Amino acid sequence: MNPFRHLRRWTIVLLAAALLMTMGQGLATPALGQGGDLTNPPASARVSNLTHYYQTWNNCGPANLTMALSYYGWGYDQAVAASWLKPNVEDKNVSPDQMAAYVNQHNELPNMAALWRYGGTLDLLKRFVAAGFPVVIEAGYVEDGLGWMGHYQTVVAYDDNSQTIWVYDSYKGPGGQGRAYSYADFDYWWRHFNRVFVVPFPLDREGDMRIILGDYASVQYATEQALQTALDEAAANPADNWAWFNAGTAAVRLGRSAMGNGDAAGANTYYNSAAFYFDEAFRLEMPYRTTWYQFGPYEAYYFQGRY
């Protein structure tokens, strides 16, 4: 789903004006003002004035989306987003596309949009934070006695000198400065979800968002980058189960895009490749909860008739 397409559906007149002008009223940024150098973030930056929420049962997705939206004045608690994202309290997870769709489709958020992509980088996260955009990411997580699971977190700060990134964690907390991770540790867990990210943003900053994203404004480009990164990691370490799984996830999304464009042959090629990559990942063994959160294998095997 391309959120920019949804933006144009809503208020054509307002968006036409927004695209013609660089609009910056009413939103302070922590380091880079609108019209500044959005592609070269400073050595450190922080997004402040978010409200931290401890999640309710299996509610890290709605809780983190609520935290990110609180920066823009969203005055509701996590139950409001959860009522749409996961009306069944036993639902273990919501997907990034669902979270973006919630922002893009609901009247409670008339001046906001959201996008999501696979294949994020630390540099992209820094650009977002420096320009005043909290970023929701999904990552692997291991809790003592419970094993591996997926977990959303909200990126709020970074510092190059100490190689540290800070997140708001809805499970362990805290608010304030957030939980600190080294860049290496953060990326280690983030790659378990193909370095996916979700960014809510005000409509009047669509221009800034496009500048920050650069080529990543294209879903196709971002997904191709995610696939290439995964294949490079698999080539460097053929025993890397997450690299193979990420390659499968990216190939499935490319296959879905090709199918949507009427390219059945291209879609078949991507799905066949994805099935091979998933086979390798499962041969190397994946945490048993993996497919609670990521559904690419079902789609790849379905299109191969491997029901």
Steps between C-alpha positions, in 0.01 A plus 500: 500500500629842404378753760562794267224366275259511793603855581382622163162339548417693811520871433619581152494872550698491824754257366549698182585797715728287716688375197546850364632647822738393774273523800639496851246654730457365847759220519833546672784264411782399736797567275414574138243760404294462187697613203826396668733222388273203559735246344804568721394456862716636782707276726217477751133588525194424711125520455350620828150547637368153429277326753628159607242224538542159656319258276199298597478128409663429161463866411848622410392603148213730599697623804801603293289657228323697773836612643617623160172680436508664842785715368251657259235561764308172471304505823366145515643201681608171343153346531369720217753373245470146636124495450559513124842337467429196718141481620567143618699534822671166428645628171874472552614767257408764245696551180675820387262542205204489738652770719561727201148429373352604835662842477415542133135402525363640824317827552655543845823579313390742225836676473724193523624226270740211541726282290689178557794335327729200526876543474554796729845623598642673803567803283132522409400475866738783582353719227149443632588572862710806415211642296247441778337169406474220759537161329328175597705189424441129553783285631579165651485480877595234753342504843643277773308175513276588207734469203500698176212725403431809292471843656435856384708789634506873427833661405542838671873586500849410383860604561783420261778568749382227736346291219175492697134502401212554743152352476178523694418143602136431579582178686801583714495877487615749593378830370726799545822436312389153388690171490850517351641253249830501316461542127622142451257348751209701366567389142548138609143483630348733239613276215275222638217697341680600182576841649138611462393848608176696529500881497192711576532857373289817461362565153671838485839330525460262207769693314749452784410132517576454130838672540594282796392180326673576174484184289319327787190700408454219247365183661657301217844648562483448877394138460767432239758643740369277779529197271853588389613560860358165607665316211833671575472390863412146393797491264730618780359237737295222336402377848325831578136394535373858533672606180319227306168578668535872426577420136179301486297778659631760255451270200139439602428872512659544158291209373183658633592828330567324170166319527325830566662643186373210291846342465409139578831363371701741714284423803554127449877552486499695825274251678713205388811678625328587826402137557863395450622763746241397760593135455859589582394703804286218640768242424731708720216524757304806598344593835163329521318831541639644175182444299287654773632829369626455145279328244712495186551122501125439480473721193807359324400139555139572402606627161710187454202280584678374813191519715 
